[in-house]
PDB file of C-alpha atoms in Angstrom:
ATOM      1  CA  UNK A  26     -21.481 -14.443 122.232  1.00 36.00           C
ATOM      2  CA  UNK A  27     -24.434 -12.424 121.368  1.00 39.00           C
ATOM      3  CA  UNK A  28     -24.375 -10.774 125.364  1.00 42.00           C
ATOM      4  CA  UNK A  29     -20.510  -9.564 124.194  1.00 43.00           C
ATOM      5  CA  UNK A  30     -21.695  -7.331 121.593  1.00 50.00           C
ATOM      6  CA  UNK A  31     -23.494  -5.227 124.260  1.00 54.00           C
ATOM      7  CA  UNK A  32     -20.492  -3.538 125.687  1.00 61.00           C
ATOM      8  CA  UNK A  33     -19.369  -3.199 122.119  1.00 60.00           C
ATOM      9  CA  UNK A  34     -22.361  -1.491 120.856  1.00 60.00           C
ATOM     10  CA  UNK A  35     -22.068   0.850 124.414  1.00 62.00           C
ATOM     11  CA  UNK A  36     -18.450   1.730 124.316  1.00 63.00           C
ATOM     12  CA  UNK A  37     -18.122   2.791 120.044  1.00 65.00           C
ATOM     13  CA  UNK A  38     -21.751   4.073 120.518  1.00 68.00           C
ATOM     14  CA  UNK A  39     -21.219   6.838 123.986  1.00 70.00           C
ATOM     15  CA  UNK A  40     -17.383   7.035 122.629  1.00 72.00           C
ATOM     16  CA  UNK A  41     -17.901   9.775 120.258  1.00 72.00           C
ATOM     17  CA  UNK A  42     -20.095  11.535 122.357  1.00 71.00           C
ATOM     18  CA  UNK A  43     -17.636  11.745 124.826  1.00 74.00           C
ATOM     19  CA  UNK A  44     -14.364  12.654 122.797  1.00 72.00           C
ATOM     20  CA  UNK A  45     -16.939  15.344 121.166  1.00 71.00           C
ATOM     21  CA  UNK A  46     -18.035  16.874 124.569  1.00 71.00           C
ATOM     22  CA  UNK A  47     -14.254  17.096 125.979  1.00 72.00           C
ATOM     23  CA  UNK A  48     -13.184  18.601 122.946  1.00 67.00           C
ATOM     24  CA  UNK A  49     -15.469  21.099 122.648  1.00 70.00           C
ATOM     25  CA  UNK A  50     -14.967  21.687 126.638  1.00 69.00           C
ATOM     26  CA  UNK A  51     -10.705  22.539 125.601  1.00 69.00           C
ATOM     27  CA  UNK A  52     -11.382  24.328 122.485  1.00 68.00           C
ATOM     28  CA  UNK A  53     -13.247  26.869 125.426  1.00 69.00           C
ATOM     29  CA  UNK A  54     -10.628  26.266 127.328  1.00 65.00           C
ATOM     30  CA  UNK A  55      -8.401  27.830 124.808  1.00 66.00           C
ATOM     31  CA  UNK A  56     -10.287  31.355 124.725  1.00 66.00           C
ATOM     32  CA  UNK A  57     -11.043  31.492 128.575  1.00 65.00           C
ATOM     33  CA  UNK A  58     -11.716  30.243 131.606  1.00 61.00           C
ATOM     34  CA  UNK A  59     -14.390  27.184 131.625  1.00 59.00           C
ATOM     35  CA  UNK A  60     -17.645  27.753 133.885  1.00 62.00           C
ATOM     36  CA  UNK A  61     -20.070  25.071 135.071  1.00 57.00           C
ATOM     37  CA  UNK A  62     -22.738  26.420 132.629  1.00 64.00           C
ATOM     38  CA  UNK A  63     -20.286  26.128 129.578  1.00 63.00           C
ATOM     39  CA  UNK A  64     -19.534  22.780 130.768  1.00 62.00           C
ATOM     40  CA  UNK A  65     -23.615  22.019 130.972  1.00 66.00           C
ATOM     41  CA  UNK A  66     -23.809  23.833 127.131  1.00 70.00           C
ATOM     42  CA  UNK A  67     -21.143  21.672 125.329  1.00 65.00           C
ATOM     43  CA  UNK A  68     -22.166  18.875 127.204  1.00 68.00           C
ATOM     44  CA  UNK A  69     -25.941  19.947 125.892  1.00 72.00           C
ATOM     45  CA  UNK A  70     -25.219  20.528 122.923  1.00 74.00           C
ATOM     46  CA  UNK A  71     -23.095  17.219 122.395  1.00 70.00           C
ATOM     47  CA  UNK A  72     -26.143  15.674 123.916  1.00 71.00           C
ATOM     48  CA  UNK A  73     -28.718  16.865 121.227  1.00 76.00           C
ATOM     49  CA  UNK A  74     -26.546  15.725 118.386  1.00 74.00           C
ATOM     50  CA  UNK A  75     -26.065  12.371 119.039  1.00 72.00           C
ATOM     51  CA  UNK A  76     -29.749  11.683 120.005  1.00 75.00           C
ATOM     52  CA  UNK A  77     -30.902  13.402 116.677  1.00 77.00           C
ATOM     53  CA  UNK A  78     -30.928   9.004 115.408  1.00 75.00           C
ATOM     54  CA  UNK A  79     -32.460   7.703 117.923  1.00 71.00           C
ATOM     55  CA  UNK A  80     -35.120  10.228 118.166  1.00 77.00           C
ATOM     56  CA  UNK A  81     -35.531   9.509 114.407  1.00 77.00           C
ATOM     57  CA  UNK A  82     -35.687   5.706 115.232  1.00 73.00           C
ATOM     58  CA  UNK A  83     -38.264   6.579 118.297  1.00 71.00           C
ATOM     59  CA  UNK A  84     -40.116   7.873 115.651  1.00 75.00           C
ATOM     60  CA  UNK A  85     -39.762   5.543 112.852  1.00 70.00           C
ATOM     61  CA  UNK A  86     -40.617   2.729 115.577  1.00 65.00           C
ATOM     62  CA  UNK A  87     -44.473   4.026 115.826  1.00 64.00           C
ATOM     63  CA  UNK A  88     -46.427   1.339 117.610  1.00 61.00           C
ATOM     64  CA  UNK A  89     -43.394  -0.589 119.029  1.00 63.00           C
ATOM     65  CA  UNK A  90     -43.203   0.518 122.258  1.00 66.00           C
ATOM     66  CA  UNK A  91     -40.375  -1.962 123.390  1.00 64.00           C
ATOM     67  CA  UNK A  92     -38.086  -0.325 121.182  1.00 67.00           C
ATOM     68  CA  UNK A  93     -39.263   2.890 120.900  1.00 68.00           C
ATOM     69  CA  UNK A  94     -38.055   2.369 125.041  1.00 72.00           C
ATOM     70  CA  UNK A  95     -34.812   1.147 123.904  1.00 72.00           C
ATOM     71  CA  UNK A  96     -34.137   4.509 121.806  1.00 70.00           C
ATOM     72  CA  UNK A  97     -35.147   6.412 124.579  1.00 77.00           C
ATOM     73  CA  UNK A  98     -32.863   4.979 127.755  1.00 76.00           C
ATOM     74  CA  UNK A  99     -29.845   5.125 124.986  1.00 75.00           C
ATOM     75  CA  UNK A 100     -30.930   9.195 125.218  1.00 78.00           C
ATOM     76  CA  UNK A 101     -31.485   9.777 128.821  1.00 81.00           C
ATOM     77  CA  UNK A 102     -28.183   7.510 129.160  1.00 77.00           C
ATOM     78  CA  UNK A 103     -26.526   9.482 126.817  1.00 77.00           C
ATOM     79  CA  UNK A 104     -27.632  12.874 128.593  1.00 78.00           C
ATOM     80  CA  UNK A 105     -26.251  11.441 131.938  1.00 79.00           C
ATOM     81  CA  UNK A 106     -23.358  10.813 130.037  1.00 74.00           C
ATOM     82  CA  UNK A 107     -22.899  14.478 128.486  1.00 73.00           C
ATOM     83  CA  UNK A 108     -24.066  16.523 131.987  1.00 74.00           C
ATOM     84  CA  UNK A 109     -21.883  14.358 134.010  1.00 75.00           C
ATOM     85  CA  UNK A 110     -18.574  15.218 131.770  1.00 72.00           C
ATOM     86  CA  UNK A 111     -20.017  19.322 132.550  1.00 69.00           C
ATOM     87  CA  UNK A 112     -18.289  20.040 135.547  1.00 69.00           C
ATOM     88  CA  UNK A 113     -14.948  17.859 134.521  1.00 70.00           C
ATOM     89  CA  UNK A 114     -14.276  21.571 132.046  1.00 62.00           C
ATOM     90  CA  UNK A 115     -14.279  23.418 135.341  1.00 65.00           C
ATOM     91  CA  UNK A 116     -11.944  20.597 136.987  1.00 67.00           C
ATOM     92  CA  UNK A 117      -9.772  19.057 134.595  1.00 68.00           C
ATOM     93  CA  UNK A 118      -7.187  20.850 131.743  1.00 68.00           C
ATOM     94  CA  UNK A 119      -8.715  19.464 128.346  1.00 65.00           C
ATOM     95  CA  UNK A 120      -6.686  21.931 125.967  1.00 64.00           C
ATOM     96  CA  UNK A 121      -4.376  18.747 125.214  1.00 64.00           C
ATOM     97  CA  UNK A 122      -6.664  17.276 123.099  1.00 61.00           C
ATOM     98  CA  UNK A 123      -7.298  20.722 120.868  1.00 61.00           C
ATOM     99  CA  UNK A 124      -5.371  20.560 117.667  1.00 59.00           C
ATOM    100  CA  UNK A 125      -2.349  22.905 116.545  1.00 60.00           C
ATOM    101  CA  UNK A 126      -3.951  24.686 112.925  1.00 52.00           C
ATOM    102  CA  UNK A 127      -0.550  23.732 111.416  1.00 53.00           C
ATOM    103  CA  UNK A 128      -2.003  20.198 111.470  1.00 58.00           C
ATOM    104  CA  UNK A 129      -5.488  20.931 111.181  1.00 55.00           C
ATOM    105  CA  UNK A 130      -5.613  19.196 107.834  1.00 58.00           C
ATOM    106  CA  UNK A 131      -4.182  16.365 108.693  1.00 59.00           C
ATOM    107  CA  UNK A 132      -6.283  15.755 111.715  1.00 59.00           C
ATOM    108  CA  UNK A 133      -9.728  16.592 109.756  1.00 63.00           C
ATOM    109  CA  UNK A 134      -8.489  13.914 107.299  1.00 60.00           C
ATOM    110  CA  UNK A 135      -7.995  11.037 110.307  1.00 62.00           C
ATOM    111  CA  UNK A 136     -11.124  12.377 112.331  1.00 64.00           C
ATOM    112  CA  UNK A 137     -13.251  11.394 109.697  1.00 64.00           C
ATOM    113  CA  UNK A 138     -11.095   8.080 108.511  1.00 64.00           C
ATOM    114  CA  UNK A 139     -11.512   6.800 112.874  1.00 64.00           C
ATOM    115  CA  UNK A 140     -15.590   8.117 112.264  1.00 65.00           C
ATOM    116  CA  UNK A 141     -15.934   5.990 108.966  1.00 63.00           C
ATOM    117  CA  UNK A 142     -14.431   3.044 111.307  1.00 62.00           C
ATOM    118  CA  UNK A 143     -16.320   3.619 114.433  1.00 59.00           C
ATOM    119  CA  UNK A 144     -19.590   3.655 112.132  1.00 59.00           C
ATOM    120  CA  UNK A 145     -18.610   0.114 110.469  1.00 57.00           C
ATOM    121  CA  UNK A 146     -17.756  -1.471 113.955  1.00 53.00           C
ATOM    122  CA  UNK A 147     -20.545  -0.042 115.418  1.00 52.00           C
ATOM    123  CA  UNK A 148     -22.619  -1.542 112.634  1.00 52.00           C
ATOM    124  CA  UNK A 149     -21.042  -4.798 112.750  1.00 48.00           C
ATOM    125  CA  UNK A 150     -21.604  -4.828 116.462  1.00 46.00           C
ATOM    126  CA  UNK A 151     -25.011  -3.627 116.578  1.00 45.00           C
ATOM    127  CA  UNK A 152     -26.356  -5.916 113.367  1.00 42.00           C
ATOM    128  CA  UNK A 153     -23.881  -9.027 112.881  1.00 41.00           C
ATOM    129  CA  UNK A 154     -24.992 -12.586 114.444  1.00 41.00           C
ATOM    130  CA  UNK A 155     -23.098 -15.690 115.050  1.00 37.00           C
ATOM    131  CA  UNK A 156     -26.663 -17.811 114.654  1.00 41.00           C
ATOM    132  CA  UNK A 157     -27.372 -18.971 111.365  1.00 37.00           C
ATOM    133  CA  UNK A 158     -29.261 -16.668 109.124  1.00 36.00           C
ATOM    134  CA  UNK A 159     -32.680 -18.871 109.080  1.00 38.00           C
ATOM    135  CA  UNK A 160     -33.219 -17.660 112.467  1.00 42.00           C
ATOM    136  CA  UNK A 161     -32.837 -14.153 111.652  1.00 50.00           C
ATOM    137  CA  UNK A 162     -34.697 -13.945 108.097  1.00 69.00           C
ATOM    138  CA  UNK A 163     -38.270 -13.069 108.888  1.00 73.00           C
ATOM    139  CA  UNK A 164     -36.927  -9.806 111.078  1.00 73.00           C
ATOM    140  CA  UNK A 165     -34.361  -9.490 107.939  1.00 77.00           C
ATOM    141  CA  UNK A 166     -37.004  -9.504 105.316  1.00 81.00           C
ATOM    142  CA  UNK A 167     -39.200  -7.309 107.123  1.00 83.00           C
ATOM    143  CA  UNK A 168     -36.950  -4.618 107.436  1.00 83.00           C
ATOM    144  CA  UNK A 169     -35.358  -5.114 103.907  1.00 86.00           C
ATOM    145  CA  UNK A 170     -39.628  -4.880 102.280  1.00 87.00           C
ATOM    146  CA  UNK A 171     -40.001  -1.875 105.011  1.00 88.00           C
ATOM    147  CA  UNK A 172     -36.950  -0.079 103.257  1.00 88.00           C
ATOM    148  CA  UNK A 173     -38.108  -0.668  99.485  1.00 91.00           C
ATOM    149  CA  UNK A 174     -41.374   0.874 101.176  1.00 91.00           C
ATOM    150  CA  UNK A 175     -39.729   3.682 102.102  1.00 91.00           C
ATOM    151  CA  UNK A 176     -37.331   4.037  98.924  1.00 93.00           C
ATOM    152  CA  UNK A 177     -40.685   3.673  96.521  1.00 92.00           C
ATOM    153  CA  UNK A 178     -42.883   6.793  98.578  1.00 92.00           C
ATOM    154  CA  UNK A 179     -39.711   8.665  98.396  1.00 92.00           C
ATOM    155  CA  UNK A 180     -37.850   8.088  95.089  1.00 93.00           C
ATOM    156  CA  UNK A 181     -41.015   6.117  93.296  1.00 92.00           C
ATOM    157  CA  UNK A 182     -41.620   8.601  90.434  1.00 93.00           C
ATOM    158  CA  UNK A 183     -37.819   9.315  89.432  1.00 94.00           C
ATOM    159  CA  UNK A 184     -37.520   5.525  90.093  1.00 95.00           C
ATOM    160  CA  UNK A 185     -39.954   4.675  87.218  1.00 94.00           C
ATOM    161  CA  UNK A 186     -39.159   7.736  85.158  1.00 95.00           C
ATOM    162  CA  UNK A 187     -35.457   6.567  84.730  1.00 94.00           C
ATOM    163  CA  UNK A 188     -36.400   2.841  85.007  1.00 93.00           C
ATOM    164  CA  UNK A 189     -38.625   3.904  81.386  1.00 93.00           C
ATOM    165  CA  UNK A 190     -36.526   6.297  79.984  1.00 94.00           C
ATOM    166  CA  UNK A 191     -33.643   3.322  79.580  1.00 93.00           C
ATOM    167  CA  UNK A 192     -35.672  -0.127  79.660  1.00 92.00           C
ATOM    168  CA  UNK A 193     -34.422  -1.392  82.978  1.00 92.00           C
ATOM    169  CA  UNK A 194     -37.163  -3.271  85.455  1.00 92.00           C
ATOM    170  CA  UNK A 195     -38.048  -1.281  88.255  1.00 93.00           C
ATOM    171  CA  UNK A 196     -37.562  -3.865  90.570  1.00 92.00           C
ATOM    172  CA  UNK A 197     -33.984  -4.016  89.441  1.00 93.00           C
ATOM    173  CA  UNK A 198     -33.228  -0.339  90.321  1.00 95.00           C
ATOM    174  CA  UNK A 199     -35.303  -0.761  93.676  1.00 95.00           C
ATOM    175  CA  UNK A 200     -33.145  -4.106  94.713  1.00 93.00           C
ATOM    176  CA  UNK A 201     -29.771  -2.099  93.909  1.00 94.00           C
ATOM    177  CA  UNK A 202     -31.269   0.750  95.935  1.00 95.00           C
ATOM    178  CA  UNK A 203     -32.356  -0.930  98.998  1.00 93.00           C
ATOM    179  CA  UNK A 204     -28.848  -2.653  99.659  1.00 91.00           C
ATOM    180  CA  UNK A 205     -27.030   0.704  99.063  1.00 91.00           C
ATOM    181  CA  UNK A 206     -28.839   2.565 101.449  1.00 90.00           C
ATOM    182  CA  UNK A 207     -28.458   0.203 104.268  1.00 86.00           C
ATOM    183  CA  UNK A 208     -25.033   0.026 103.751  1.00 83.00           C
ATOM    184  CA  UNK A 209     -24.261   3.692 103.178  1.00 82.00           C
ATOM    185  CA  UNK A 210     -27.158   5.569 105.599  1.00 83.00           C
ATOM    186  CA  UNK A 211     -28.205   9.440 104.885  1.00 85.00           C
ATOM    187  CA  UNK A 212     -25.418  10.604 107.117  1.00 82.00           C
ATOM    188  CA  UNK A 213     -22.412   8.537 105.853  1.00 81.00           C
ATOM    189  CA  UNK A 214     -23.998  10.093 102.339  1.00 87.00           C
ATOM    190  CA  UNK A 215     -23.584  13.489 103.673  1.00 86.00           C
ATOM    191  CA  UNK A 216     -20.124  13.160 104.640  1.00 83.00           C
ATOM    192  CA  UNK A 217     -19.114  11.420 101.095  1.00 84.00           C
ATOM    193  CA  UNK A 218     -20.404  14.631  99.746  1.00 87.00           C
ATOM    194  CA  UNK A 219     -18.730  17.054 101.885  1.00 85.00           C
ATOM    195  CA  UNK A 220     -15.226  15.011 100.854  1.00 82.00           C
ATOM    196  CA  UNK A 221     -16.002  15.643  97.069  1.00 85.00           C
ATOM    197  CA  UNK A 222     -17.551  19.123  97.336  1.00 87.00           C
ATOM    198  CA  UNK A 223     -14.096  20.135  99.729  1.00 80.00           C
ATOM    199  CA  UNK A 224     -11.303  17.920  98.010  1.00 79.00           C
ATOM    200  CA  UNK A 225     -10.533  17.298  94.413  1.00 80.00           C
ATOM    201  CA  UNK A 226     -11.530  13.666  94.390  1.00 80.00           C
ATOM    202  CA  UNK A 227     -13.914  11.247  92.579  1.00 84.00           C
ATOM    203  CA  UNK A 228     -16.316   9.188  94.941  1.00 84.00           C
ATOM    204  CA  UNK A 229     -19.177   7.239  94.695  1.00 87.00           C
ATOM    205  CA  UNK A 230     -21.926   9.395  96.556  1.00 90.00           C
ATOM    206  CA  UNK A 231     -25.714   9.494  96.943  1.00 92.00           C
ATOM    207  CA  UNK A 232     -28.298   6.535  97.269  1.00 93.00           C
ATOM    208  CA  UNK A 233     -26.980   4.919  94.258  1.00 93.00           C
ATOM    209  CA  UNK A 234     -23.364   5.437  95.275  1.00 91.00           C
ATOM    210  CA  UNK A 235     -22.398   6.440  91.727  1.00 92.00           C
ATOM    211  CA  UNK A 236     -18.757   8.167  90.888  1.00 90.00           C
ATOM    212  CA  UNK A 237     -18.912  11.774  90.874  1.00 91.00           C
ATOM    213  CA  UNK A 238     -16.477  14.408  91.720  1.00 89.00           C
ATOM    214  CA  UNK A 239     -18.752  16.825  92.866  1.00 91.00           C
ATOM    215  CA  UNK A 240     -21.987  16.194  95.736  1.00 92.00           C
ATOM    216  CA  UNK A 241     -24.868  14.457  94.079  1.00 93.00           C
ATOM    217  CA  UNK A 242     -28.461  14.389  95.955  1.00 93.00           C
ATOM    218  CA  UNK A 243     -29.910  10.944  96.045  1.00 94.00           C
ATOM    219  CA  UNK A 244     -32.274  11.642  93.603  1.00 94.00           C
ATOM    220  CA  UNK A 245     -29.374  13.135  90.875  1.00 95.00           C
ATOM    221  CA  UNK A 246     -27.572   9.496  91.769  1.00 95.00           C
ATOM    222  CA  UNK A 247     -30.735   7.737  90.411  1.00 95.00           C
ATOM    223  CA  UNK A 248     -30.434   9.669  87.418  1.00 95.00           C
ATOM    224  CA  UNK A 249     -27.069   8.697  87.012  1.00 95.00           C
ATOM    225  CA  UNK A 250     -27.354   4.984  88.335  1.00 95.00           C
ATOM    226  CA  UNK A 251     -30.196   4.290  84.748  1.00 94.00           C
ATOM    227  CA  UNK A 252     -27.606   5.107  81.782  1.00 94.00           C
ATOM    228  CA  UNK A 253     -24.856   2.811  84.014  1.00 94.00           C
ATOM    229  CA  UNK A 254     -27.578   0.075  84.518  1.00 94.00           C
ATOM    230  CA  UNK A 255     -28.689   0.302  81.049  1.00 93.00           C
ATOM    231  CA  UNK A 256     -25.241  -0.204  79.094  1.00 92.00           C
ATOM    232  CA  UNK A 257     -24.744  -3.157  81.332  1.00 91.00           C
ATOM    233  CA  UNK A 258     -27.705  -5.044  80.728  1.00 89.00           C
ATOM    234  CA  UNK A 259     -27.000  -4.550  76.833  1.00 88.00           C
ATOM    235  CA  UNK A 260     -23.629  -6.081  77.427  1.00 87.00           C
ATOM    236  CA  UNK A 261     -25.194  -8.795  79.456  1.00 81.00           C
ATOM    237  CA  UNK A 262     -26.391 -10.102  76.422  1.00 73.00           C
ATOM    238  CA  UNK A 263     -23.318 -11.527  74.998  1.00 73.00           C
ATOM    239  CA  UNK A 264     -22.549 -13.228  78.947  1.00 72.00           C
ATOM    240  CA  UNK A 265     -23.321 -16.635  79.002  1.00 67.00           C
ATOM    241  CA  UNK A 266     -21.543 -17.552  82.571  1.00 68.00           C
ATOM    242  CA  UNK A 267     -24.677 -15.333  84.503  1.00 74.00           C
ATOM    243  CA  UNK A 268     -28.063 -14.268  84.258  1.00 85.00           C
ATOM    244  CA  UNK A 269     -28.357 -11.164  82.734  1.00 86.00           C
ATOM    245  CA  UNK A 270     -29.427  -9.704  86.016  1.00 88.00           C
ATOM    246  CA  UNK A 271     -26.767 -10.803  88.345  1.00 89.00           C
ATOM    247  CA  UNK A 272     -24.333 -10.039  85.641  1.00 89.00           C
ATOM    248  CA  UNK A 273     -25.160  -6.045  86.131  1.00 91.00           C
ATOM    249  CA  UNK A 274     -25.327  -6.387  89.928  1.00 91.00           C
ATOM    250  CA  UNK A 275     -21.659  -7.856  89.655  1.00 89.00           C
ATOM    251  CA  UNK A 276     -20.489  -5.436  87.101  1.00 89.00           C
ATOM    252  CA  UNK A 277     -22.156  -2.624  89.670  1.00 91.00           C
ATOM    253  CA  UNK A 278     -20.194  -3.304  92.299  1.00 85.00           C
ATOM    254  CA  UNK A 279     -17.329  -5.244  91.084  1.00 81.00           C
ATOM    255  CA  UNK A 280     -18.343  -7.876  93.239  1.00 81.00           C
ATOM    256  CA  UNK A 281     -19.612 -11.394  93.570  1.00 85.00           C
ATOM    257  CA  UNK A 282     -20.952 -11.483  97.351  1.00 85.00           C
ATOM    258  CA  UNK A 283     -22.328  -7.674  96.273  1.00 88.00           C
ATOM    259  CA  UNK A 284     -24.709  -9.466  93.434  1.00 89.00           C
ATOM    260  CA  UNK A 285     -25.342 -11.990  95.078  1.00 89.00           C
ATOM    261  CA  UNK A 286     -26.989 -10.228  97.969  1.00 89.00           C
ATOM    262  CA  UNK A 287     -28.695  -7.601  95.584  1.00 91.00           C
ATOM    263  CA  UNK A 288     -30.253 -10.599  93.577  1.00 91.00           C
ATOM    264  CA  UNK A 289     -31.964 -12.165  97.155  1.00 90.00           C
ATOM    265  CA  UNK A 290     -33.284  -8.666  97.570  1.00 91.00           C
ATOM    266  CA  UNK A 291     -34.577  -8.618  94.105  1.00 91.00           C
ATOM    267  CA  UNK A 292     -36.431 -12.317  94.634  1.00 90.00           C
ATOM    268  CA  UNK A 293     -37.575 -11.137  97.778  1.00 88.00           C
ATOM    269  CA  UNK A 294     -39.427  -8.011  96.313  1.00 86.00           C
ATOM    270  CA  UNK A 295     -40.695 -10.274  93.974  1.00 76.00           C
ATOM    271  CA  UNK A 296     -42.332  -7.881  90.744  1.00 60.00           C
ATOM    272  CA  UNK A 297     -41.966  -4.253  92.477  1.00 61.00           C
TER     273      UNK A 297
END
């Protein structure tokens, strides 16, 4: 089972890549005649984009070369991938796939629905596991201590400024914090906030995913993510079914399985 995800992980990771490239190579199309080296600049260009993570990863990976090598075939893969769709804008009509603008809208709207898809497949492909967790938890609490890490040198002082200003434990905030942003990455962030700042609508955006209907910057989410935090552990008080604690992770989210995931992160952290 675990070889199956493989093909998975290739086809919805190289897929956008692909439907990216040829659509950029009709949209040319559209205004004039395609040339190899147009071809070789879309295809380029597509290239660069969707390295831009793994060349974060590469970096991020400092001292493991094994999968700082991984990151760096999925590139030269991916650049075999984009030059070798080039010459196909010379050969091949791609103006087919170009949208009318009288349904512009509408397409924008289900381009990013299939993205938001494609990105939880692809991260249920690349990160679920049919073994039992035991034999996953080490790498698991590694990389959930390596993101409060990162989360405290980034956010630390706002962290503890808001986590004072309304009473809350810091490790609270931190636990909340580190499941959010492994669930909703920088770049899923960035597209919650382009919905809000384009269309009148009321999301939950930012590190904290808090509702706003305007674009929030992670560190205006934390801000907003005390007062919430705060009023709920005052309720929690007068809740006798749950620990004060998982009672505000519950109430966060609405969910059970939510609080009960935030509250392993917060034992795990222990007294950050």
């Amino acid at each position: 089972m675990r070889n199956r995800r493989w093909p998975n992980y290739a086809f919805f990771r190289f897929a956008p890549l692909i439907v990216s490239v040829a659509l950029g190579i009709g949209i040319a199309q559209t205004f004039e005649q395609m040339s190899f080296l147009g071809g070789f600049l879309l295809g380029g260009m597509g290239w660069m984009v969707s390295s831009v993570p793994h060349w974060k990863a590469m970096a991020d990976a400092r001292g493991y070369l094994s999968i700082q090598f991984i990151h760096l075939g999925m590139i030269l893969f991916a650049l075999l991938i984009a030059l070798g769709l080039a010459p196909l804008g010379v050969l091949l009509d791609f103006r087919w796939l170009v949208p009318s603008m009288e349904g512009l809208r509408d397409n924008a709207w289900a381009a990013l629905i299939i993205a938001i898809a494609l990105a939880a497949f692809l991260r249920l492909t690349n990160m679920s596991s049919h073994r039992p967790v035991s034999e996953n938890s080490h790498a698991l609490n590694e990389l959930l201590r390596n993101r409060a890490a990162a989360i405290k040198r980034q956010y630390g002082q706002i962290v503890e400024m808001v986590a004072e200003r309304h009473g809350i434990p810091v490790g609270m905030l931190i636990a909340i914090l580190v499941y959010e942003d492994l669930n909703r990455p920088k770049w899923i962030r960035c597209i919650e906030n382009l919905v809000v700042w384009v269309f009148p609508l009321t999301l939950t955006v930012g590190i904290a995913q808090v509702l706003s209907s305007r674009p929030l910057s992670d560190a205006e989410s934390i801000e907003k993510m005390g007062p919430i935090v705060a009023r709920l552990l005052a309720t929690a008080v007068d809740v006798k079914e749950y620990r004060p604690e998982f009672y505000v992770f519950c109430e966060y989210n609405g969910s059970k399985t939510y609080a009960q995931n935030v509250q392993e992160i917060r034992n795990l952290l222990g007294g950050i």
